[in-house]
MMTF fields as JSON, N, C-alpha, C and O atoms, coordinates in Angstrom:
{
  "mmtfVersion": "1.0.0",
  "mmtfProducer": "UNKNOWN",
  "numBonds": 447,
  "numAtoms": 448,
  "numGroups": 112,
  "numChains": 1,
  "numModels": 1,
  "chainsPerModel": [1],
  "groupsPerChain": [112],
  "chainIdList": ["A"],
  "bondAtomList": [4, 2, 8, 6, 12, 10, 16, 14, 20, 18, 24, 22, 28, 26, 32, 30, 36, 34, 40, 38, 44, 42, 48, 46, 52, 50, 56, 54, 60, 58, 64, 62, 68, 66, 72, 70, 76, 74, 80, 78, 84, 82, 88, 86, 92, 90, 96, 94, 100, 98, 104, 102, 108, 106, 112, 110, 116, 114, 120, 118, 124, 122, 128, 126, 132, 130, 136, 134, 140, 138, 144, 142, 148, 146, 152, 150, 156, 154, 160, 158, 164, 162, 168, 166, 172, 170, 176, 174, 180, 178, 184, 182, 188, 186, 192, 190, 196, 194, 200, 198, 204, 202, 208, 206, 212, 210, 216, 214, 220, 218, 224, 222, 228, 226, 232, 230, 236, 234, 240, 238, 244, 242, 248, 246, 252, 250, 256, 254, 260, 258, 264, 262, 268, 266, 272, 270, 276, 274, 280, 278, 284, 282, 288, 286, 292, 290, 296, 294, 300, 298, 304, 302, 308, 306, 312, 310, 316, 314, 320, 318, 324, 322, 328, 326, 332, 330, 336, 334, 340, 338, 344, 342, 348, 346, 352, 350, 356, 354, 360, 358, 364, 362, 368, 366, 372, 370, 376, 374, 380, 378, 384, 382, 388, 386, 392, 390, 396, 394, 400, 398, 404, 402, 408, 406, 412, 410, 416, 414, 420, 418, 424, 422, 428, 426, 432, 430, 436, 434, 440, 438, 444, 442],
  "bondOrderList": [1, 1, 1, 1, 1, 1, 1, 1, 1, 1, 1, 1, 1, 1, 1, 1, 1, 1, 1, 1, 1, 1, 1, 1, 1, 1, 1, 1, 1, 1, 1, 1, 1, 1, 1, 1, 1, 1, 1, 1, 1, 1, 1, 1, 1, 1, 1, 1, 1, 1, 1, 1, 1, 1, 1, 1, 1, 1, 1, 1, 1, 1, 1, 1, 1, 1, 1, 1, 1, 1, 1, 1, 1, 1, 1, 1, 1, 1, 1, 1, 1, 1, 1, 1, 1, 1, 1, 1, 1, 1, 1, 1, 1, 1, 1, 1, 1, 1, 1, 1, 1, 1, 1, 1, 1, 1, 1, 1, 1, 1, 1],
  "groupList": [{"groupName": "MET", "atomNameList": ["N", "CA", "C", "O"], "elementList": ["N", "C", "C", "O"], "formalChargeList": [0, 0, 0, 0], "bondAtomList": [1, 0, 2, 1, 3, 2], "bondOrderList": [1, 1, 2], "singleLetterCode": "M", "chemCompType": "L-PEPTIDE LINKING"}, {"groupName": "GLU", "atomNameList": ["N", "CA", "C", "O"], "elementList": ["N", "C", "C", "O"], "formalChargeList": [0, 0, 0, 0], "bondAtomList": [1, 0, 2, 1, 3, 2], "bondOrderList": [1, 1, 2], "singleLetterCode": "E", "chemCompType": "L-PEPTIDE LINKING"}, {"groupName": "ALA", "atomNameList": ["N", "CA", "C", "O"], "elementList": ["N", "C", "C", "O"], "formalChargeList": [0, 0, 0, 0], "bondAtomList": [1, 0, 2, 1, 3, 2], "bondOrderList": [1, 1, 2], "singleLetterCode": "A", "chemCompType": "L-PEPTIDE LINKING"}, {"groupName": "LEU", "atomNameList": ["N", "CA", "C", "O"], "elementList": ["N", "C", "C", "O"], "formalChargeList": [0, 0, 0, 0], "bondAtomList": [1, 0, 2, 1, 3, 2], "bondOrderList": [1, 1, 2], "singleLetterCode": "L", "chemCompType": "L-PEPTIDE LINKING"}, {"groupName": "VAL", "atomNameList": ["N", "CA", "C", "O"], "elementList": ["N", "C", "C", "O"], "formalChargeList": [0, 0, 0, 0], "bondAtomList": [1, 0, 2, 1, 3, 2], "bondOrderList": [1, 1, 2], "singleLetterCode": "V", "chemCompType": "L-PEPTIDE LINKING"}, {"groupName": "GLN", "atomNameList": ["N", "CA", "C", "O"], "elementList": ["N", "C", "C", "O"], "formalChargeList": [0, 0, 0, 0], "bondAtomList": [1, 0, 2, 1, 3, 2], "bondOrderList": [1, 1, 2], "singleLetterCode": "Q", "chemCompType": "L-PEPTIDE LINKING"}, {"groupName": "SER", "atomNameList": ["N", "CA", "C", "O"], "elementList": ["N", "C", "C", "O"], "formalChargeList": [0, 0, 0, 0], "bondAtomList": [1, 0, 2, 1, 3, 2], "bondOrderList": [1, 1, 2], "singleLetterCode": "S", "chemCompType": "L-PEPTIDE LINKING"}, {"groupName": "CYS", "atomNameList": ["N", "CA", "C", "O"], "elementList": ["N", "C", "C", "O"], "formalChargeList": [0, 0, 0, 0], "bondAtomList": [1, 0, 2, 1, 3, 2], "bondOrderList": [1, 1, 2], "singleLetterCode": "C", "chemCompType": "L-PEPTIDE LINKING"}, {"groupName": "PRO", "atomNameList": ["N", "CA", "C", "O"], "elementList": ["N", "C", "C", "O"], "formalChargeList": [0, 0, 0, 0], "bondAtomList": [1, 0, 2, 1, 3, 2], "bondOrderList": [1, 1, 2], "singleLetterCode": "P", "chemCompType": "L-PEPTIDE LINKING"}, {"groupName": "PHE", "atomNameList": ["N", "CA", "C", "O"], "elementList": ["N", "C", "C", "O"], "formalChargeList": [0, 0, 0, 0], "bondAtomList": [1, 0, 2, 1, 3, 2], "bondOrderList": [1, 1, 2], "singleLetterCode": "F", "chemCompType": "L-PEPTIDE LINKING"}, {"groupName": "THR", "atomNameList": ["N", "CA", "C", "O"], "elementList": ["N", "C", "C", "O"], "formalChargeList": [0, 0, 0, 0], "bondAtomList": [1, 0, 2, 1, 3, 2], "bondOrderList": [1, 1, 2], "singleLetterCode": "T", "chemCompType": "L-PEPTIDE LINKING"}, {"groupName": "HIS", "atomNameList": ["N", "CA", "C", "O"], "elementList": ["N", "C", "C", "O"], "formalChargeList": [0, 0, 0, 0], "bondAtomList": [1, 0, 2, 1, 3, 2], "bondOrderList": [1, 1, 2], "singleLetterCode": "H", "chemCompType": "L-PEPTIDE LINKING"}, {"groupName": "ASN", "atomNameList": ["N", "CA", "C", "O"], "elementList": ["N", "C", "C", "O"], "formalChargeList": [0, 0, 0, 0], "bondAtomList": [1, 0, 2, 1, 3, 2], "bondOrderList": [1, 1, 2], "singleLetterCode": "N", "chemCompType": "L-PEPTIDE LINKING"}, {"groupName": "LYS", "atomNameList": ["N", "CA", "C", "O"], "elementList": ["N", "C", "C", "O"], "formalChargeList": [0, 0, 0, 0], "bondAtomList": [1, 0, 2, 1, 3, 2], "bondOrderList": [1, 1, 2], "singleLetterCode": "K", "chemCompType": "L-PEPTIDE LINKING"}, {"groupName": "ILE", "atomNameList": ["N", "CA", "C", "O"], "elementList": ["N", "C", "C", "O"], "formalChargeList": [0, 0, 0, 0], "bondAtomList": [1, 0, 2, 1, 3, 2], "bondOrderList": [1, 1, 2], "singleLetterCode": "I", "chemCompType": "L-PEPTIDE LINKING"}, {"groupName": "GLY", "atomNameList": ["N", "CA", "C", "O"], "elementList": ["N", "C", "C", "O"], "formalChargeList": [0, 0, 0, 0], "bondAtomList": [1, 0, 2, 1, 3, 2], "bondOrderList": [1, 1, 2], "singleLetterCode": "G", "chemCompType": "PEPTIDE LINKING"}, {"groupName": "ARG", "atomNameList": ["N", "CA", "C", "O"], "elementList": ["N", "C", "C", "O"], "formalChargeList": [0, 0, 0, 0], "bondAtomList": [1, 0, 2, 1, 3, 2], "bondOrderList": [1, 1, 2], "singleLetterCode": "R", "chemCompType": "L-PEPTIDE LINKING"}, {"groupName": "TYR", "atomNameList": ["N", "CA", "C", "O"], "elementList": ["N", "C", "C", "O"], "formalChargeList": [0, 0, 0, 0], "bondAtomList": [1, 0, 2, 1, 3, 2], "bondOrderList": [1, 1, 2], "singleLetterCode": "Y", "chemCompType": "L-PEPTIDE LINKING"}, {"groupName": "ASP", "atomNameList": ["N", "CA", "C", "O"], "elementList": ["N", "C", "C", "O"], "formalChargeList": [0, 0, 0, 0], "bondAtomList": [1, 0, 2, 1, 3, 2], "bondOrderList": [1, 1, 2], "singleLetterCode": "D", "chemCompType": "L-PEPTIDE LINKING"}],
  "groupTypeList": [0, 1, 2, 3, 4, 5, 4, 3, 6, 7, 8, 4, 7, 3, 1, 3, 9, 10, 8, 8, 4, 3, 4, 3, 6, 7, 2, 11, 12, 9, 7, 13, 13, 7, 3, 1, 13, 14, 3, 14, 3, 5, 12, 7, 6, 11, 4, 12, 15, 11, 9, 6, 7, 8, 0, 7, 16, 13, 10, 4, 17, 3, 16, 15, 15, 15, 3, 14, 15, 3, 8, 16, 12, 14, 3, 4, 1, 12, 4, 3, 1, 13, 9, 13, 17, 1, 3, 1, 12, 3, 11, 2, 16, 1, 5, 18, 16, 3, 6, 5, 14, 7, 1, 1, 11, 15, 1, 6, 0, 12, 3, 4],
  "groupIdList": [1, 2, 3, 4, 5, 6, 7, 8, 9, 10, 11, 12, 13, 14, 15, 16, 17, 18, 19, 20, 21, 22, 23, 24, 25, 26, 27, 28, 29, 30, 31, 32, 33, 34, 35, 36, 37, 38, 39, 40, 41, 42, 43, 44, 45, 46, 47, 48, 49, 50, 51, 52, 53, 54, 55, 56, 57, 58, 59, 60, 61, 62, 63, 64, 65, 66, 67, 68, 69, 70, 71, 72, 73, 74, 75, 76, 77, 78, 79, 80, 81, 82, 83, 84, 85, 86, 87, 88, 89, 90, 91, 92, 93, 94, 95, 96, 97, 98, 99, 100, 101, 102, 103, 104, 105, 106, 107, 108, 109, 110, 111, 112],
  "secStructList": [7, 2, 2, 2, 2, 2, 2, 6, 5, 7, 6, 6, 6, 7, 1, 5, 7, 7, 1, 1, 3, 3, 3, 7, 6, 6, 1, 7, 3, 3, 3, 2, 2, 2, 2, 2, 2, 2, 2, 2, 2, 6, 6, 7, 7, 6, 6, 6, 7, 3, 3, 3, 7, 6, 6, 6, 7, 7, 3, 3, 3, 7, 7, 6, 6, 4, 4, 4, 4, 1, 7, 5, 7, 2, 2, 2, 2, 2, 2, 2, 2, 2, 2, 2, 2, 2, 2, 2, 2, 2, 2, 2, 2, 2, 2, 2, 2, 2, 6, 6, 5, 7, 6, 6, 6, 7, 7, 5, 7, 7, 7, 7],
  "xCoordList": [-2.387, -1.449, -1.341, -1.302, -1.292, -1.166, -2.386, -2.262, -3.566, -4.787, -4.738, -5.189, -4.195, -4.08, -3.082, -3.292, -2.007, -1.031, -1.706, -1.458, -2.555, -3.257, -4.181, -4.241, -4.895, -5.83, -5.08, -5.579, -3.9, -3.126, -2.121, -1.204, -2.292, -1.384, -2.063, -3.253, -1.288, -1.769, -1.928, -1.024, -3.048, -3.246, -2.391, -2.352, -1.71, -0.842, 0.582, 1.127, 1.188, 2.585, 2.7, 3.786, 1.584, 1.522, 2.373, 2.731, 2.692, 3.428, 2.474, 1.389, 2.894, 2.098, 1.937, 2.865, 0.757, 0.499, 1.601, 2.107, 1.96, 2.858, 1.999, 1.461, 1.858, 1.036, 1.555, 2.759, 0.685, -0.747, -1.498, -1.183, -2.504, -3.378, -4.611, -5.317, -4.866, -6.014, -7.129, -6.886, -8.362, -9.529, -10.289, -10.554, -10.629, -11.354, -12.853, -13.309, -13.608, -15.069, -15.68, -16.787, -14.99, -15.467, -15.068, -15.373, -14.391, -13.975, -12.709, -12.374, -12.0, -10.724, -9.608, -9.636, -8.63, -7.521, -6.228, -5.983, -5.394, -4.107, -3.104, -3.475, -1.824, -0.761, -0.856, -1.173, -0.588, -0.617, 0.38, 0.069, 1.579, 2.598, 2.129, 2.415, 1.42, 0.907, -0.155, -0.195, -1.018, -2.033, -1.391, -1.878, -0.307, 0.4, 0.885, 0.798, 1.393, 1.853, 0.683, 0.809, -0.451, -1.65, -2.089, -2.433, -2.078, -2.479, -1.573, -2.046, -0.285, 0.654, 0.37, 0.327, 0.178, -0.088, -1.379, -1.475, -2.374, -3.66, -3.754, -4.839, -2.638, -2.596, -3.653, -4.345, -3.767, -4.774, -4.159, -3.062, -4.877, -4.464, -4.533, -5.505, -3.518, -3.48, -4.459, -4.6, -5.132, -5.99, -7.47, -8.161, -7.965, -9.4, -9.739, -10.831, -8.853, -9.076, -9.902, -10.495, -9.919, -10.57, -9.742, -9.016, -9.868, -9.137, -9.961, -10.937, -9.562, -10.262, -9.583, -8.357, -10.38, -9.85, -9.175, -9.784, -7.945, -7.256, -7.921, -7.658, -8.77, -9.427, -10.756, -10.976, -11.641, -12.999, -13.303, -14.367, -12.385, -12.519, -13.583, -13.905, -14.139, -15.082, -14.322, -13.154, -14.996, -14.374, -14.318, -15.315, -13.131, -12.914, -12.612, -11.693, -13.394, -13.216, -12.404, -12.704, -11.379, -10.569, -11.126, -11.294, -11.402, -11.856, -10.626, -9.506, -10.793, -9.716, -8.415, -7.358, -8.447, -7.225, -6.435, -5.374, -6.918, -6.221, -6.219, -7.21, -5.121, -5.04, -5.145, -5.59, -4.733, -4.822, -6.278, -6.56, -7.2, -8.618, -9.228, -10.351, -8.508, -9.028, -8.832, -7.81, -9.8, -9.662, -8.638, -8.464, -7.973, -7.065, -7.889, -8.91, -7.445, -8.095, -7.305, -6.391, -7.679, -6.975, -7.088, -6.142, -8.23, -8.399, -7.362, -6.704, -7.215, -6.23, -4.824, -4.018, -4.529, -3.204, -2.933, -1.824, -3.942, -3.77, -3.588, -2.72, -4.398, -4.27, -2.902, -2.254, -2.471, -1.164, -0.035, 0.902, -0.133, 0.883, 0.947, 2.034, -0.213, -0.26, 0.254, 0.969, -0.105, 0.336, 1.86, 2.488, 2.454, 3.916, 4.592, 5.624, 4.014, 4.557, 4.528, 5.52, 3.389, 3.258, 4.182, 4.734, 4.35, 5.243, 6.69, 7.421, 7.096, 8.445, 8.629, 9.675, 7.617, 7.691, 7.769, 8.537, 6.987, 7.006, 8.38, 8.911, 8.946, 10.275, 11.323, 12.199, 11.233, 12.184, 12.06, 13.071, 10.825, 10.625, 11.173, 11.775, 10.966, 11.466, 12.995, 13.603, 13.615, 15.08, 15.592, 16.604, 14.891, 15.278, 15.174, 16.057, 14.091, 13.898, 14.993, 15.533, 15.32, 16.344, 17.723, 18.562, 17.959, 19.269, 19.454, 20.569, 18.375, 18.452, 18.524, 18.348, 18.78, 18.9, 20.374, 21.049, 20.852, 22.241, 22.463, 21.799, 23.401, 23.674, 24.253, 23.988, 25.036, 25.686, 24.705, 24.763, 23.793, 22.883, 21.444, 20.647, 21.107, 19.751, 18.718, 17.528, 19.163, 18.252, 18.189, 19.104, 17.082, 16.936, 17.968, 18.228, 18.551, 19.503, 18.735, 17.83, 19.088, 18.46, 19.328, 20.263, 19.009, 19.78, 19.081, 18.096, 19.594, 18.972, 19.895, 19.555],
  "yCoordList": [-14.556, -13.446, -12.836, -11.614, -13.68, -13.185, -12.364, -11.372, -12.781, -12.037, -10.642, -9.673, -10.54, -9.241, -8.349, -7.141, -8.938, -8.172, -7.598, -6.447, -8.381, -7.895, -6.734, -5.751, -6.84, -5.786, -4.507, -3.406, -4.648, -3.489, -3.011, -2.253, -3.451, -3.053, -2.093, -2.213, -1.152, -0.172, -0.855, -1.57, -0.651, -1.279, -0.672, -1.212, 0.432, 1.046, 0.51, -0.02, 0.645, 0.213, -1.246, -1.824, -1.84, -3.237, -3.516, -4.663, -2.478, -2.597, -2.253, -1.718, -2.569, -2.118, -0.606, 0.098, -0.114, 1.318, 2.107, 1.705, 3.229, 4.191, 5.376, 6.076, 5.616, 6.744, 8.068, 8.209, 9.035, 8.97, 8.162, 8.202, 7.426, 6.653, 7.507, 7.897, 7.794, 8.625, 7.758, 6.78, 8.13, 7.396, 8.292, 9.461, 7.723, 8.47, 8.401, 7.637, 9.189, 9.202, 7.847, 7.547, 7.03, 5.687, 4.657, 3.473, 5.092, 4.284, 3.459, 2.628, 3.653, 2.969, 3.758, 4.988, 3.035, 3.623, 3.555, 2.604, 4.6, 4.665, 5.414, 6.233, 5.119, 5.94, 7.326, 7.446, 8.35, 9.707, 9.837, 10.442, 9.27, 9.372, 8.7, 9.191, 7.598, 6.915, 7.764, 7.833, 8.411, 9.285, 10.477, 10.924, 10.989, 12.095, 11.66, 12.424, 10.439, 9.914, 9.734, 10.008, 9.275, 9.09, 10.433, 10.522, 11.475, 12.803, 13.266, 13.849, 13.01, 13.394, 12.597, 13.158, 11.288, 10.439, 10.818, 10.713, 11.261, 11.619, 13.118, 13.622, 13.821, 15.263, 16.034, 16.892, 15.725, 16.354, 17.513, 17.402, 18.618, 19.744, 19.292, 18.659, 19.611, 19.177, 19.931, 19.592, 20.936, 21.742, 21.491, 20.968, 21.843, 21.734, 20.731, 20.788, 19.835, 18.904, 17.69, 17.628, 16.746, 15.469, 14.377, 14.631, 13.178, 12.043, 10.784, 10.783, 9.719, 8.438, 7.585, 7.488, 6.974, 6.039, 4.89, 4.317, 4.538, 3.447, 2.082, 1.159, 1.95, 0.665, 0.522, -0.469, 1.508, 1.369, 2.333, 2.245, 3.249, 4.229, 5.296, 6.061, 5.365, 6.443, 7.76, 7.804, 8.823, 10.141, 10.673, 10.675, 11.121, 11.715, 13.194, 13.544, 14.055, 15.496, 16.037, 15.774, 16.791, 17.445, 18.843, 19.618, 19.145, 20.485, 21.351, 20.873, 22.571, 23.537, 23.068, 23.594, 22.105, 21.684, 20.617, 20.219, 20.141, 19.056, 17.792, 17.483, 17.063, 15.829, 16.095, 15.237, 17.286, 17.632, 17.618, 17.367, 17.885, 17.887, 16.5, 16.362, 15.468, 14.105, 13.611, 13.903, 12.866, 12.383, 11.254, 10.437, 11.245, 10.14, 8.991, 9.208, 7.774, 6.61, 6.221, 5.398, 6.83, 6.632, 5.18, 4.642, 4.541, 3.145, 2.262, 1.448, 2.42, 1.63, 1.93, 1.015, 3.195, 3.559, 2.915, 2.443, 2.893, 2.279, 0.768, 0.202, 0.116, -1.334, -1.656, -2.622, -0.852, -1.037, -0.928, -1.725, 0.055, 0.236, -0.987, -1.477, -1.479, -2.667, -3.898, -4.717, -4.029, -5.168, -5.181, -6.226, -4.031, -3.949, -4.29, -4.962, -3.83, -4.125, -5.631, -6.208, -6.26, -7.702, -8.488, -9.514, -8.016, -8.665, -8.617, -9.602, -7.469, -7.344, -8.28, -8.916, -8.37, -9.28, -10.73, -11.515, -11.083, -12.444, -12.774, -13.861, -11.833, -12.033, -12.2, -13.059, -11.384, -11.473, -12.813, -13.423, -13.282, -14.584, -15.71, -16.654, -15.613, -16.634, -16.652, -17.722, -15.472, -15.393, -16.0, -16.701, -15.73, -16.28, -17.798, -18.493, -18.309, -19.76, -20.394, -21.441, -19.761, -20.306, -20.282, -21.136, -19.306, -19.232, -20.347, -20.576, -21.045, -22.145, -23.5, -24.535, -23.501, -24.745, -24.955, -24.044, -26.137, -26.486, -26.452, -27.167, -25.615, -25.492, -26.775, -27.119, -27.478, -28.7, -29.855, -30.601, -30.0, -31.145, -30.792, -31.685, -29.515, -29.093, -29.455, -29.532, -29.678, -30.056, -28.944, -28.131, -28.932, -27.947, -28.201, -29.341, -27.107, -27.234, -27.168, -26.348, -28.014, -28.022, -27.204, -27.721, -25.925, -25.027, -24.912, -24.187, -25.627, -25.621, -24.986, -24.883],
  "zCoordList": [4.411, 4.422, 3.032, 2.888, 2.014, 0.638, 0.23, -0.489, 0.693, 0.37, 0.988, 0.376, 2.19, 2.851, 2.118, 2.004, 1.625, 0.841, -0.396, -0.755, -1.053, -2.247, -1.907, -2.645, -0.803, -0.395, -0.03, -0.263, 0.533, 0.981, -0.061, 0.257, -1.297, -2.376, -3.341, -3.633, -3.822, -4.797, -6.154, -6.587, -6.826, -8.135, -9.245, -10.351, -8.972, -9.982, -9.862, -10.829, -8.678, -8.501, -8.07, -8.114, -7.653, -7.216, -5.977, -5.712, -5.231, -3.971, -2.833, -3.059, -1.598, -0.464, -0.57, -0.968, -0.21, -0.296, 0.399, 1.447, -0.199, 0.426, 0.841, -0.017, 2.149, 2.592, 2.056, 1.841, 1.836, 2.107, 1.047, -0.142, 1.531, 0.654, 0.391, 1.322, -0.881, -1.247, -1.793, -2.501, -1.452, -1.93, -2.908, -2.626, -4.053, -5.085, -4.832, -3.982, -5.559, -5.408, -5.754, -5.307, -6.534, -6.889, -5.836, -5.984, -4.778, -3.624, -3.855, -3.011, -4.954, -5.154, -4.473, -4.433, -3.942, -3.198, -3.995, -4.737, -3.824, -4.515, -3.653, -2.812, -3.876, -3.285, -3.92, -5.104, -3.154, -3.707, -4.855, -5.88, -4.687, -5.738, -7.027, -8.119, -6.912, -8.104, -8.797, -10.025, -8.006, -8.606, -9.305, -10.343, -8.745, -9.408, -10.79, -11.751, -10.886, -12.181, -13.145, -14.339, -12.625, -13.454, -14.031, -15.21, -13.207, -13.681, -14.819, -15.795, -14.696, -15.757, -17.026, -18.121, -16.875, -18.045, -18.758, -19.981, -17.987, -18.581, -18.888, -19.18, -18.826, -19.105, -18.324, -18.874, -17.063, -16.212, -15.444, -14.897, -15.412, -14.58, -13.125, -12.715, -12.358, -10.965, -10.07, -8.895, -10.597, -9.737, -9.999, -9.125, -11.158, -11.429, -12.517, -13.083, -12.816, -13.916, -13.527, -12.45, -14.423, -14.16, -14.837, -15.799, -14.321, -14.873, -14.666, -13.916, -15.335, -15.209, -14.15, -14.109, -13.304, -12.318, -13.068, -13.972, -12.722, -13.408, -13.227, -13.997, -12.223, -11.965, -12.706, -13.403, -12.555, -13.091, -14.233, -14.846, -14.524, -15.615, -15.366, -16.276, -14.149, -13.847, -13.798, -13.414, -14.19, -14.176, -12.746, -12.024, -12.362, -11.044, -11.267, -12.006, -10.621, -10.77, -9.604, -8.44, -9.941, -8.918, -8.692, -9.634, -7.463, -7.12, -6.898, -7.081, -6.522, -6.381, -5.766, -6.115, -4.869, -4.191, -4.904, -4.423, -6.038, -6.729, -5.892, -5.232, -5.911, -5.129, -3.633, -2.872, -3.218, -1.795, -1.338, -0.166, -2.257, -1.929, -1.809, -1.322, -2.244, -2.123, -0.694, -0.073, -0.168, 1.208, 1.328, 0.424, 2.478, 2.794, 3.346, 3.998, 3.085, 3.666, 4.914, 4.863, 6.02, 7.283, 7.744, 8.32, 7.499, 7.898, 7.204, 7.853, 5.897, 5.158, 5.676, 5.842, 5.929, 6.437, 7.795, 8.045, 8.677, 9.996, 9.897, 10.561, 9.075, 8.888, 8.286, 8.689, 7.332, 6.7, 7.729, 7.717, 8.609, 9.652, 10.566, 10.875, 10.998, 11.864, 11.124, 11.701, 9.856, 9.055, 8.932, 9.104, 8.638, 8.514, 9.84, 9.859, 10.944, 12.27, 12.532, 12.976, 12.255, 12.471, 11.544, 11.941, 10.324, 9.367, 9.865, 9.761, 10.403, 10.963, 12.152, 12.284, 13.022, 14.17, 13.719, 14.275, 12.724, 12.192, 11.628, 11.854, 10.899, 10.318, 11.425, 11.328, 12.469, 13.581, 14.295, 14.641, 14.52, 15.17, 14.304, 14.816, 12.996, 12.076, 12.081, 12.081, 12.086, 12.136, 13.439, 13.447, 14.537, 15.833, 15.819, 16.323, 15.24, 15.153, 14.303, 14.661, 13.175, 12.285, 12.929, 12.641, 13.8, 14.451, 15.47, 15.938, 15.82, 16.773, 16.08, 16.723, 14.782, 14.024, 13.692, 13.213, 13.946, 13.659, 12.153, 11.401, 11.719, 10.283, 9.707, 8.555, 10.501, 10.013, 9.859, 8.882, 10.841, 10.841, 10.464, 10.177, 10.46, 10.117, 11.161, 10.858, 12.398, 13.477, 14.518, 14.645, 15.26, 16.332, 17.416, 17.798, 17.904, 19.004, 20.312, 20.465, 21.239, 22.556, 23.496, 24.109, 23.6, 24.449, 25.792, 25.932, 26.769, 28.092, 29.089, 30.267]
}
């Protein structure tokens, strides 16, 4: 589970990706909001500029559309959505299991 969290985390904010997830020409993925911050830090024009990928330092050229021109990584977004759903279900099942444990004795209650 921890390995999946790492794969689905933005290397800039270190949190699970916040869609839209953009993929650079070097194939690294980032939250759009994180890339906006990178452009500001690197004094990059949002339209026709270029900036260095924070991961590999390769130059990424922005065409006329700026970040809007970068492709979204729909696969990562879909996997992220499913992962969050499963995580919520796991948490709910764990809460349900814990609610069936006697707080005083720490043992499972036999509710028949």
